[in-house]
Tab-separated table of C-alpha atoms and ligand atoms in Angstrom:
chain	number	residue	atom	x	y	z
D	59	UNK	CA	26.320	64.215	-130.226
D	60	UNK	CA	25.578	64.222	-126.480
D	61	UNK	CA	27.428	65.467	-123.886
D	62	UNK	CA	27.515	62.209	-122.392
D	63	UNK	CA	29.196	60.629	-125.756
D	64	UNK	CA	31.575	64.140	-125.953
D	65	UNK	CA	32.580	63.550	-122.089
D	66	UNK	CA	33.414	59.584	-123.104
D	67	UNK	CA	35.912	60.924	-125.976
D	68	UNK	CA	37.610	63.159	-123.870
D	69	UNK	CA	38.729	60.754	-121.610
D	70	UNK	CA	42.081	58.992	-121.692
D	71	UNK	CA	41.054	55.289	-120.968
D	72	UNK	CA	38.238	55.456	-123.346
D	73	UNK	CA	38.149	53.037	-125.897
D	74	UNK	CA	36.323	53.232	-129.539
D	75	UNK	CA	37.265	54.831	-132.506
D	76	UNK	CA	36.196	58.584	-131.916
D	77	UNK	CA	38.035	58.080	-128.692
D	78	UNK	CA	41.188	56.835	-130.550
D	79	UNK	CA	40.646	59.474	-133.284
D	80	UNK	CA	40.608	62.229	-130.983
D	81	UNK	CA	43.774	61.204	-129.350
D	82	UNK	CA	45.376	60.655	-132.490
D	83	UNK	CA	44.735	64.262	-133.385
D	84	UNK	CA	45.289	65.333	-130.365
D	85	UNK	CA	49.044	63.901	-129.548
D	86	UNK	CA	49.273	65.596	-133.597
D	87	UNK	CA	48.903	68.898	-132.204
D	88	UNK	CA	50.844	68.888	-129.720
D	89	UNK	CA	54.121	67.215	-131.911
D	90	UNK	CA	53.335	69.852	-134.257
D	91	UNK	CA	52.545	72.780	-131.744
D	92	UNK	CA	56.165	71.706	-130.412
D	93	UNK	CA	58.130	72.224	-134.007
D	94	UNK	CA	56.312	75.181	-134.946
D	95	UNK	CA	57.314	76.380	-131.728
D	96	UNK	CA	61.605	75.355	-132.210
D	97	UNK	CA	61.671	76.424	-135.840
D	98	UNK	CA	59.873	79.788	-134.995
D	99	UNK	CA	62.927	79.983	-132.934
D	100	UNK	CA	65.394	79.535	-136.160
D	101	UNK	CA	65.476	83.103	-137.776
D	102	UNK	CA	66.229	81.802	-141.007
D	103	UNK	CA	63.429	79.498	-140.862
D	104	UNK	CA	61.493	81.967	-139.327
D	105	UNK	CA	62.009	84.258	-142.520
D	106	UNK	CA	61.588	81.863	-145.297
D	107	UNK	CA	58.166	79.870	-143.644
D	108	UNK	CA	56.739	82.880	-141.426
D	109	UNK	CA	53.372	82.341	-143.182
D	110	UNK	CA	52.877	78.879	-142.973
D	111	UNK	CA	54.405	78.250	-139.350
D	112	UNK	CA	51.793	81.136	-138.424
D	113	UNK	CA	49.181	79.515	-140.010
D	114	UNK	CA	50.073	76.302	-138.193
D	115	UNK	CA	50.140	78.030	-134.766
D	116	UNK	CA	47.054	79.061	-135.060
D	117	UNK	CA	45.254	76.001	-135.957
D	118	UNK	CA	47.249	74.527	-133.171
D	119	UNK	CA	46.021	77.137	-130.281
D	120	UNK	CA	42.543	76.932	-131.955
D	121	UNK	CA	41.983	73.148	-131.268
D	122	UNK	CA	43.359	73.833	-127.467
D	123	UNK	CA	41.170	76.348	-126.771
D	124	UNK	CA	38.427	74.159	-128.204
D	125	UNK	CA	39.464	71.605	-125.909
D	126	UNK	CA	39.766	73.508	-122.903
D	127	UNK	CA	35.970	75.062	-123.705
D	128	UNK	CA	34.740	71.485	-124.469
D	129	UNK	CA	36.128	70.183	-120.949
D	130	UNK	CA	34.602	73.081	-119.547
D	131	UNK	CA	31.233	72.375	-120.842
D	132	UNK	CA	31.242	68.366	-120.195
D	133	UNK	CA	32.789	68.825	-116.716
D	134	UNK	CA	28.888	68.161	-115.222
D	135	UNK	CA	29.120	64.565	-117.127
D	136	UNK	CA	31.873	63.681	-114.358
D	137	UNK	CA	30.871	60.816	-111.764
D	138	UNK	CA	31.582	62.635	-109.050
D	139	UNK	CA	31.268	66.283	-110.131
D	140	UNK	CA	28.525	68.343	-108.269
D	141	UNK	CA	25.236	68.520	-108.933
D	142	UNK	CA	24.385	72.166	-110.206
D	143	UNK	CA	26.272	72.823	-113.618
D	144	UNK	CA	28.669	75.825	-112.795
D	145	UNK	CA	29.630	74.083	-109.592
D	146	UNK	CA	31.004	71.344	-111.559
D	147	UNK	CA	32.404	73.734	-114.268
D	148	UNK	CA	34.184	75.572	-111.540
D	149	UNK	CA	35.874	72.793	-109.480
D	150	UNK	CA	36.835	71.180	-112.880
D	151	UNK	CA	38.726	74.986	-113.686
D	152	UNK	CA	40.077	74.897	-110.359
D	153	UNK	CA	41.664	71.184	-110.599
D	154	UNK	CA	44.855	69.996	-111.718
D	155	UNK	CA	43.530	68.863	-114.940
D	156	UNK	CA	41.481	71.912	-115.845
D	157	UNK	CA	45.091	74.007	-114.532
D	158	UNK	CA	47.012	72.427	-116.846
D	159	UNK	CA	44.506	72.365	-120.090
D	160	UNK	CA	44.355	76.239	-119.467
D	161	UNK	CA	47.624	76.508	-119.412
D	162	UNK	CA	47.566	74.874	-122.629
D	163	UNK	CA	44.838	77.351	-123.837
D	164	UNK	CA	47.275	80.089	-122.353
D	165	UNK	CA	49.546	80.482	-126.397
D	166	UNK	CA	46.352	80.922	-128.045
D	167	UNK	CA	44.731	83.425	-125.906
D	168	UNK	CA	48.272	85.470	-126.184
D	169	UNK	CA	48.245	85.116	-129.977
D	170	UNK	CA	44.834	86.360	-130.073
D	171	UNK	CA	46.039	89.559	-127.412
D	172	UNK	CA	49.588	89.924	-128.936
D	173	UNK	CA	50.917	88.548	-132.045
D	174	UNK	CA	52.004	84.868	-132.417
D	175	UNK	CA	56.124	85.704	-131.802
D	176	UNK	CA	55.822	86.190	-128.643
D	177	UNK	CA	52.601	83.205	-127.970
D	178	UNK	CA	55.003	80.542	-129.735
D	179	UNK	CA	57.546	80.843	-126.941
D	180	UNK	CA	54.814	79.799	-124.548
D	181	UNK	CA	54.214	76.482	-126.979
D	182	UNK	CA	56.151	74.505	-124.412
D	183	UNK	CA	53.661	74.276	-122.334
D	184	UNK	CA	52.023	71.586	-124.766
D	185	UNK	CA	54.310	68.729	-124.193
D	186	UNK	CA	52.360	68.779	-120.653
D	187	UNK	CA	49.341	67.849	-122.617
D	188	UNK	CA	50.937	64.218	-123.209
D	189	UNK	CA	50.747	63.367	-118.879
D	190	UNK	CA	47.011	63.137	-118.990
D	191	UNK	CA	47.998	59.771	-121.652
D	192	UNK	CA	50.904	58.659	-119.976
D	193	UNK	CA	50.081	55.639	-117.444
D	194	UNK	CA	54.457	55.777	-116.453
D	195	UNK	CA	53.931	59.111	-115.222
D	196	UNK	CA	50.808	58.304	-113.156
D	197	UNK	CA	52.591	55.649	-112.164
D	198	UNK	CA	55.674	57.442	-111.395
D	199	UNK	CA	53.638	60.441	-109.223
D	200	UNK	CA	52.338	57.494	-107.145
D	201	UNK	CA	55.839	55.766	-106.829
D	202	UNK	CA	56.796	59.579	-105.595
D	203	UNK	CA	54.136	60.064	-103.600
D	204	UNK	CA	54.321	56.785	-102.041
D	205	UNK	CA	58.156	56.787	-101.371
D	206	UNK	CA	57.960	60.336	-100.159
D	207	UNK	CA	59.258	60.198	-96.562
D	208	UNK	CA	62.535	58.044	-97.960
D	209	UNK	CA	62.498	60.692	-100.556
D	210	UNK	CA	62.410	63.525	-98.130
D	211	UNK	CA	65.175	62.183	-96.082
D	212	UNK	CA	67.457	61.774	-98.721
D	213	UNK	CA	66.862	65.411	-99.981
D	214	UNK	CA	67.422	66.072	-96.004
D	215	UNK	CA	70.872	64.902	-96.160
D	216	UNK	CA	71.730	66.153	-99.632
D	217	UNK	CA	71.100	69.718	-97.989
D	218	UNK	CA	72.984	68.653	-94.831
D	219	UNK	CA	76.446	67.669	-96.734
D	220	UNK	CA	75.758	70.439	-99.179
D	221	UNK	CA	75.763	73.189	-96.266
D	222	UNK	CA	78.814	71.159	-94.358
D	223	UNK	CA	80.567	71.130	-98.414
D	224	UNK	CA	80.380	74.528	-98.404
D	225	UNK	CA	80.951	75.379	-95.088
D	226	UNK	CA	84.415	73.290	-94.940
D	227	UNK	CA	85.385	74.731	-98.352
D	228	UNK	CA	84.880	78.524	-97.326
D	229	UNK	CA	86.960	77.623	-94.257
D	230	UNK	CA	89.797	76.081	-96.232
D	231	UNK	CA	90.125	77.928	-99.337
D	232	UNK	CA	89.092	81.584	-98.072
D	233	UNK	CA	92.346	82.838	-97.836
D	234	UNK	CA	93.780	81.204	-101.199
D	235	UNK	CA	90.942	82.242	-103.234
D	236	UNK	CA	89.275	85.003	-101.506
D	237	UNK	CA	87.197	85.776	-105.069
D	238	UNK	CA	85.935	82.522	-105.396
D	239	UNK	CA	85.094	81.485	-101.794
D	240	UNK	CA	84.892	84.545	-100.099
D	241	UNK	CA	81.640	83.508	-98.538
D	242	UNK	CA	79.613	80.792	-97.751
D	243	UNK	CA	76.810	81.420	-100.535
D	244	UNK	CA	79.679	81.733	-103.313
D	245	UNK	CA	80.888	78.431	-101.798
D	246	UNK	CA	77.557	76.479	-102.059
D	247	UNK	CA	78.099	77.204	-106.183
D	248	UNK	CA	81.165	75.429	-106.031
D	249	UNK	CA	79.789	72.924	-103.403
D	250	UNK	CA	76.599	71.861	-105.599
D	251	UNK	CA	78.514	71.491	-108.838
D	252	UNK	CA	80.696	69.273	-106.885
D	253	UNK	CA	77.852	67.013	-105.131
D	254	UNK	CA	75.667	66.648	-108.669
D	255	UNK	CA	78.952	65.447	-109.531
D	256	UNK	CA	78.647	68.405	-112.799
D	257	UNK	CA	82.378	69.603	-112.424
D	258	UNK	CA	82.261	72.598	-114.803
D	259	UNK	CA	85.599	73.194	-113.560
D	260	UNK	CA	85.006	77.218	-113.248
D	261	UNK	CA	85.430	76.671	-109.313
D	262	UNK	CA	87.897	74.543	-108.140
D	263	UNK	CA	89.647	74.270	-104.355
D	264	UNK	CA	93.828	74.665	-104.950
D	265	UNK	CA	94.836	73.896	-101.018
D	266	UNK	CA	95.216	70.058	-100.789
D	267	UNK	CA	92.938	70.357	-97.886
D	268	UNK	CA	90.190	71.558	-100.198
D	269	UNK	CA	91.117	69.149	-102.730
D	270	UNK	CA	90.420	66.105	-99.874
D	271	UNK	CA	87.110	67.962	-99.266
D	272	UNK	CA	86.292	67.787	-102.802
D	273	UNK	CA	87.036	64.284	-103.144
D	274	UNK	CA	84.992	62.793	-100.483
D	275	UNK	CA	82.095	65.754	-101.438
D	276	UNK	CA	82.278	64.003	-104.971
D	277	UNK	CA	81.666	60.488	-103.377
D	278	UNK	CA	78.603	61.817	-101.071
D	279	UNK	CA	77.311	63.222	-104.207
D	280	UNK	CA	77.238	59.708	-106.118
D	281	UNK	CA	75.889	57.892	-102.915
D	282	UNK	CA	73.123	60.265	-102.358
D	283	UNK	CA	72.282	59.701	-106.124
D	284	UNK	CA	72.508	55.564	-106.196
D	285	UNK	CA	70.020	56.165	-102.615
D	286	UNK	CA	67.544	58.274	-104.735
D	287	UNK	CA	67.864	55.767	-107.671
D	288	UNK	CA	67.433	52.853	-105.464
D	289	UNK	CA	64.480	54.206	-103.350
D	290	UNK	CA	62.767	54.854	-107.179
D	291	UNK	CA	63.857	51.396	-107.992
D	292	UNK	CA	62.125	49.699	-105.617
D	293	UNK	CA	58.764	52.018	-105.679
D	294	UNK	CA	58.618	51.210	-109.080
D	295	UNK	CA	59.274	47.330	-108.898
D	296	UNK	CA	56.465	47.363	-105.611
D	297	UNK	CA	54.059	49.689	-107.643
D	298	UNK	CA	54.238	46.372	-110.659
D	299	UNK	CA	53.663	43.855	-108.078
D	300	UNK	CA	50.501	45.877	-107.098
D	301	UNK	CA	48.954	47.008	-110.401
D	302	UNK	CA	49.414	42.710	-110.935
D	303	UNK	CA	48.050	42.048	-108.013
D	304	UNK	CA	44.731	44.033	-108.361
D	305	UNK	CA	44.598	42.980	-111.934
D	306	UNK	CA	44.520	39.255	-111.091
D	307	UNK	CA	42.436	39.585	-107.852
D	308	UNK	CA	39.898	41.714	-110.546
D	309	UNK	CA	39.905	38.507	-112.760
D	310	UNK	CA	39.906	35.633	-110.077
D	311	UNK	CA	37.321	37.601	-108.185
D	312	UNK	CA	35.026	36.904	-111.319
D	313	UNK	CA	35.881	32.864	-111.772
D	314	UNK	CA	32.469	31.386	-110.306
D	315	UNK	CA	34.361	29.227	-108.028
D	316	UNK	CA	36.456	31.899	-106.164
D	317	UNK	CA	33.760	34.488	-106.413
D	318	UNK	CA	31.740	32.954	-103.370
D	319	UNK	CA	35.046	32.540	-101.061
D	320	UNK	CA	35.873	35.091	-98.840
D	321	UNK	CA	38.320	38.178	-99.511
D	322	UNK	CA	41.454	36.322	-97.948
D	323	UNK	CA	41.038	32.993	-99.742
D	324	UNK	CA	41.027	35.285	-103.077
D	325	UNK	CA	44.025	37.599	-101.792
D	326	UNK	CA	45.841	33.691	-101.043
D	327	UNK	CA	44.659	32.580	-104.547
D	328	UNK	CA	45.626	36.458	-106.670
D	329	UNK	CA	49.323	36.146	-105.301
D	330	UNK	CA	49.810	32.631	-107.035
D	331	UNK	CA	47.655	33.026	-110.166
D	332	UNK	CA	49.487	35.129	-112.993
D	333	UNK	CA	46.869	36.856	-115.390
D	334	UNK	CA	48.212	36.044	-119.196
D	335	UNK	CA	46.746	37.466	-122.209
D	336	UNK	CA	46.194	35.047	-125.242
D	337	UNK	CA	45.426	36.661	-128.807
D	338	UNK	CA	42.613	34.209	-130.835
D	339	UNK	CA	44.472	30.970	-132.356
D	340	UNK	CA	47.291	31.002	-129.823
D	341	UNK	CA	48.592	27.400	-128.654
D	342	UNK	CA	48.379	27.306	-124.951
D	343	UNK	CA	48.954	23.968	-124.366
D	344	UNK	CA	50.542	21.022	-126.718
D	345	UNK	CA	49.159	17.388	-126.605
D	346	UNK	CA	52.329	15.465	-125.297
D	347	UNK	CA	54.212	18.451	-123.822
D	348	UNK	CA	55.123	18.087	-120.082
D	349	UNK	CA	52.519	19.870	-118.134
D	350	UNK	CA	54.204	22.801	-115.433
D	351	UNK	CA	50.565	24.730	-114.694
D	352	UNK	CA	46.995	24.432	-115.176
D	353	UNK	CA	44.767	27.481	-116.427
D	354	UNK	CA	41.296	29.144	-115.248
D	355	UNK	CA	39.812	30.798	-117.742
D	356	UNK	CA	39.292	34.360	-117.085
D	357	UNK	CA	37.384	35.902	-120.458
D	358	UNK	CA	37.273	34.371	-123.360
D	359	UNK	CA	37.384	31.054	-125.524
D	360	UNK	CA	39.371	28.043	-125.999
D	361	UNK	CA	39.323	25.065	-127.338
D	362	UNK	CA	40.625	21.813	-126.551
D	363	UNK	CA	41.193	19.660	-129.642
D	364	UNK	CA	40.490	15.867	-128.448
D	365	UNK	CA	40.967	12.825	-130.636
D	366	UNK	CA	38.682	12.965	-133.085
D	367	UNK	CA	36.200	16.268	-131.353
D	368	UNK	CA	36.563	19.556	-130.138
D	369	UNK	CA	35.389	20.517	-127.145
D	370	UNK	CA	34.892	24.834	-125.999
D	371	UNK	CA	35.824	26.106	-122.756
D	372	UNK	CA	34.546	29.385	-121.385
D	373	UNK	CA	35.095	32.074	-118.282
D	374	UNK	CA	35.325	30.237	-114.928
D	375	UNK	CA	36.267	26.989	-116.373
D	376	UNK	CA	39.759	25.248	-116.509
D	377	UNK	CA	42.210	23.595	-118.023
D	378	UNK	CA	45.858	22.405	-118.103
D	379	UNK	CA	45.134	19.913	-114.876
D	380	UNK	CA	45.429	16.396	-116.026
D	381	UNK	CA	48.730	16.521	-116.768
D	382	UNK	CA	49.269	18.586	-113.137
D	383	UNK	CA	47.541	15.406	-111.167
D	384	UNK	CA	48.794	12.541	-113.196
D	385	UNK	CA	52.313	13.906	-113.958
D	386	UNK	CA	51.802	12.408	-117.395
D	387	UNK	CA	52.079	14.343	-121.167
D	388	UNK	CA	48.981	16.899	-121.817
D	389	UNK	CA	46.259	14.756	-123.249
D	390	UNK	CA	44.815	17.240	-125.767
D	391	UNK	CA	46.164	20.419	-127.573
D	392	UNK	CA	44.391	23.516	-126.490
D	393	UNK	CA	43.924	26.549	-128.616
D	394	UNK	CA	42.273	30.063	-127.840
D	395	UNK	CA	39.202	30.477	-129.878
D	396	UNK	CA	39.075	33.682	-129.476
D	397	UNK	CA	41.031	36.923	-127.616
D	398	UNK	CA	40.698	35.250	-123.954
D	399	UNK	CA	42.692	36.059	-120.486
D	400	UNK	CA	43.626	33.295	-118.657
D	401	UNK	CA	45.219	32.745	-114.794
D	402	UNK	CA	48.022	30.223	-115.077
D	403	UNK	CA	48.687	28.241	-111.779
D	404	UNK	CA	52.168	26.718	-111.627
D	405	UNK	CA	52.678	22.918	-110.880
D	406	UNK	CA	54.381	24.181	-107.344
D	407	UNK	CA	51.676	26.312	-106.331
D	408	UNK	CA	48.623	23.883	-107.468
D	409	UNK	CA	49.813	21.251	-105.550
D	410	UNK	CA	50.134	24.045	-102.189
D	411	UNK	CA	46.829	26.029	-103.103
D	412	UNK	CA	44.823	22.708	-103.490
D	413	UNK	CA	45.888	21.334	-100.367
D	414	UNK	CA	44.815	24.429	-98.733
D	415	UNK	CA	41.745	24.205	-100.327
D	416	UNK	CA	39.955	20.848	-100.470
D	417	UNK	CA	37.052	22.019	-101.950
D	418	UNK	CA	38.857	22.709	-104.917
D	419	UNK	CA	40.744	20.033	-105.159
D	420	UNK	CA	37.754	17.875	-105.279
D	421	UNK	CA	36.110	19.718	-107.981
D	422	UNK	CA	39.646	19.729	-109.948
D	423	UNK	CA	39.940	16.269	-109.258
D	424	UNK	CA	36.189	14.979	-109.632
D	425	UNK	CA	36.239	16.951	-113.336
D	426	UNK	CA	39.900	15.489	-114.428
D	427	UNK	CA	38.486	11.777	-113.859
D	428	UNK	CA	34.746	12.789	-116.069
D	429	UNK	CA	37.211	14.415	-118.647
D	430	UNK	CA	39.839	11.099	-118.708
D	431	UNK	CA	36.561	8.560	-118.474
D	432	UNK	CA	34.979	10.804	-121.328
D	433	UNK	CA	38.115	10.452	-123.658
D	434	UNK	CA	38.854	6.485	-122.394
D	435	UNK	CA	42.193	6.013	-123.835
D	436	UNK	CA	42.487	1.934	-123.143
D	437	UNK	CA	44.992	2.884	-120.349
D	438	UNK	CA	43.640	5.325	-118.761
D	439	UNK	CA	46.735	7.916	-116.396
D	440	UNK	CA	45.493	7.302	-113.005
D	441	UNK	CA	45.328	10.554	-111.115
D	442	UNK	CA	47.749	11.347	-107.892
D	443	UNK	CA	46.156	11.739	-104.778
D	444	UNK	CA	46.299	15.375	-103.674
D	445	UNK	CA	48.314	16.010	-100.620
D	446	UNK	CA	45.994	17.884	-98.301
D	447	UNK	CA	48.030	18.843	-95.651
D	448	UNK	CA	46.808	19.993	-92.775
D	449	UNK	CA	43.502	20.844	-93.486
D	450	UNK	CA	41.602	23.993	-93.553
D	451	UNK	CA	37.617	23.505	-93.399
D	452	UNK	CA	36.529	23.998	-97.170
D	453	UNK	CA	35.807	27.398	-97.181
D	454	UNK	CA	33.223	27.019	-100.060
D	455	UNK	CA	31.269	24.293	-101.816
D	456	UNK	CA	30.977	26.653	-104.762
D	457	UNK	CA	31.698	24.254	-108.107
D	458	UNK	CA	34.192	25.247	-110.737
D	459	UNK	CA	32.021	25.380	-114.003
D	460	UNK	CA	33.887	22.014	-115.545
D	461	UNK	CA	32.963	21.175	-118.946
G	581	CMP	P1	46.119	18.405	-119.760
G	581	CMP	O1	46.170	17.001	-120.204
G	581	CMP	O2	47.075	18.872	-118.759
G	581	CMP	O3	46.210	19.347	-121.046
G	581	CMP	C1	45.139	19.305	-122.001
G	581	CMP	C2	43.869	19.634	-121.279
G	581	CMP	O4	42.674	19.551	-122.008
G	581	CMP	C3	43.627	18.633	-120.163
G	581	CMP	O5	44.645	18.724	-119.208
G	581	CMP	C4	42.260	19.001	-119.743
G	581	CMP	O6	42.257	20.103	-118.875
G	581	CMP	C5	41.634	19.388	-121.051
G	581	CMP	N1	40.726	18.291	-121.473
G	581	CMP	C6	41.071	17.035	-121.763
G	581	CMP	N2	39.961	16.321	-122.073
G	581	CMP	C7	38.906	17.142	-121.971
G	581	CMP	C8	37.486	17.011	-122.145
G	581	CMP	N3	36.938	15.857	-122.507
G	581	CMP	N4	36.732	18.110	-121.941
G	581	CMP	C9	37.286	19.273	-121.598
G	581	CMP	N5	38.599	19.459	-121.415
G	581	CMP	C10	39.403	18.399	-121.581
């Protein structure tokens, strides 16, 4: 095997099934790094399997140092590691990911030094191995990262009403409970037990002054919280919208008709179009239903089953408009031939998009009339003029592959 194919494995995104295999054993080890590590911990456990949860420890450190040393040696395969070998071995070791896999290495080299009683307590360290795999926690680091400063300023006034807590509580309850609150430090116990909202109960003011205090401490405590949880909220909700966007503005980028229009008619056309995943077989659309979007076809196959033939539809052409322009019943069933991703366009946002666009509301228009004239039902739907509005200059006289 090359290094090439060994560096491909390793990674996280990778598809194929070594990829998947690896993974699989992978996310084994560390599930069963993690129990041999909590029933090491049992002593009667520990007595009655000592053999065999050794034995499994070792396999377990054995295939993490073999992944740290097979990181190590692939690191040169990265596209933007250095040129000279060791260079890219070293700033691999010195990154967060190579940190974390030696970390993960870290049990096994103490079994190897010591014995494995003490190297199991270190086994936590393997449930760390999982964030390379999870996208929610990349997603959540970002969501941090992004919503730092809001973050930040929260935190700020968390420490603010913590320091005033305790500050107001040492002045109040000094003298009634001198062991308790005798300072400000042995205050700030009581006064962050309070604002987490923990209560163990082991401090507690006895003045009614300190009792107010402790009251309205109790209420910062939850609205600091619901601010944090908010803030998150809202990252998180933003960070969905993005991911979406970029996926869809990835897709409608590569529909012939929107690939030669510039990056602001595509950023228009990526916040109406929703990307949809079809598996192979899947009814899209129903002869007769009402029609409430039209579809470009993104990857893949459909087909549309017309009275009595079939007709196939591939990447960057459409679907799903007749029914949009005439505001009559679909005319034909469509099914997907095959996997395919398509970008729906609702009936609200067709009608704006084409009349900001008249290019492509010709095209849509010019191939609905060849597809109605082609089937020639006696009584033919005649197709609604699109309203224009105040019109742009077409911005390309790309066509939309039609069928
Ligand atoms: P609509 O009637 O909304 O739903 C079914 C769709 O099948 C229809 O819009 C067209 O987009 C598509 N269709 C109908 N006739 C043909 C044809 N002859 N060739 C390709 N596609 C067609």
């Amino acid at each position: 095997m090359s290094w090439k194919r060994l560096y491909q494995i390793l990674q996280p995104e990778t598809s194929g099934s070594a990829a998947r295999a690896f993974r699989v054993i992978h996310h084994a080890m560390v599930l069963l790094g993690i129990a041999i590590m909590l029933f090491d911990t049992v002593a009667q456990w520990r007595e009655a399997h000592q053999r065999i949860l050794d034995g499994g420890f070792q396999i377990v450190c054995a295939f993490f140092i073999a992944e740290y040393l097979a990181r190590l040696a692939v690191a040169p395969q990265a596209p933007a590691a250095p040129r000279r070998g060791w260079q890219a071995r070293l700033t691999w070791m010195m990154s967060g990911s190579g940190l974390f896999d030696l970390l993960g290495a870290l049990p096994g080299v103490l079994d190897i030094a010591f014995s494995p009683k003490y190297a199991s307590l270190y086994g936590f360290v393997w449930v760390f191995k999982l964030v390379r795999y999870s996208q929610g926690l990349a997603s959540l680091q970002r969501v941090i990262s992004r919503a730092r400063h809001a973050l930040l300023s929260v935190l700020l006034a968390f420490g603010i009403v913590l320091l005033a807590a305790a500050s107001l509580a040492y002045l109040l309850e000094r003298n009634a409970q001198p062991e308790l609150f005798g300072s400000i430090p042995q205050a700030l116990w009581w006064a962050i037990v309070t604002l987490t909202t923990t209560g163990y109960g082991d401090v507690t003011p006895i003045t009614p002054a300190g009792r107010i205090l402790a009251g309205v401490v109790m209420v910062a405590g939850i609205l600091v919280f619901a601010l944090w949880a908010g803030i998150l909220a809202s990252g998180y909700a933003e960070e969905l919208r993005r991911r979406e966007f970029l996926r869809t503005w990835d897709l409608v980028a590569k529909v012939p008709f929107f690939k030669n229009v510039g990056a602001s008619v595509i950023a228009d056309v990526a916040r109406l179009l929703r990307a949809r995943d079809y598996p192979a077989r899947a009814v899209i659309v129903r002869r007769g239903e009402r029609g409430d979007c039209m579809y470009f076809i993104a990857s893949g196959e459909v087909e549309v089953r017309l009275r009595p033939e079939t007709v196939r539809l591939g990447p960057g052409e459409f679907f799903g408009e007749i029914a949009l322009l005439t505001g009559g019943p679909r005319n034909a069933t469509v099914v997907a031939a095959q996997p395919c991703t398509l970008l729906s366009l609702d009936i609200v946002d067709f009608r704006q998009l084409l009349g900001r666009q008249p290019e492509l509301a010709r095209v849509v228009s010019e191939e609905a009339e060849r597809r109605l004239a082609a089937g020639q039902p006696p009584a033919a739907p005649t197709l609604e003029p699109i309203a224009t509005g105040n019109q742009p200059s077409p911005t390309s006289s790309a066509p939309v592959n039609g069928s």
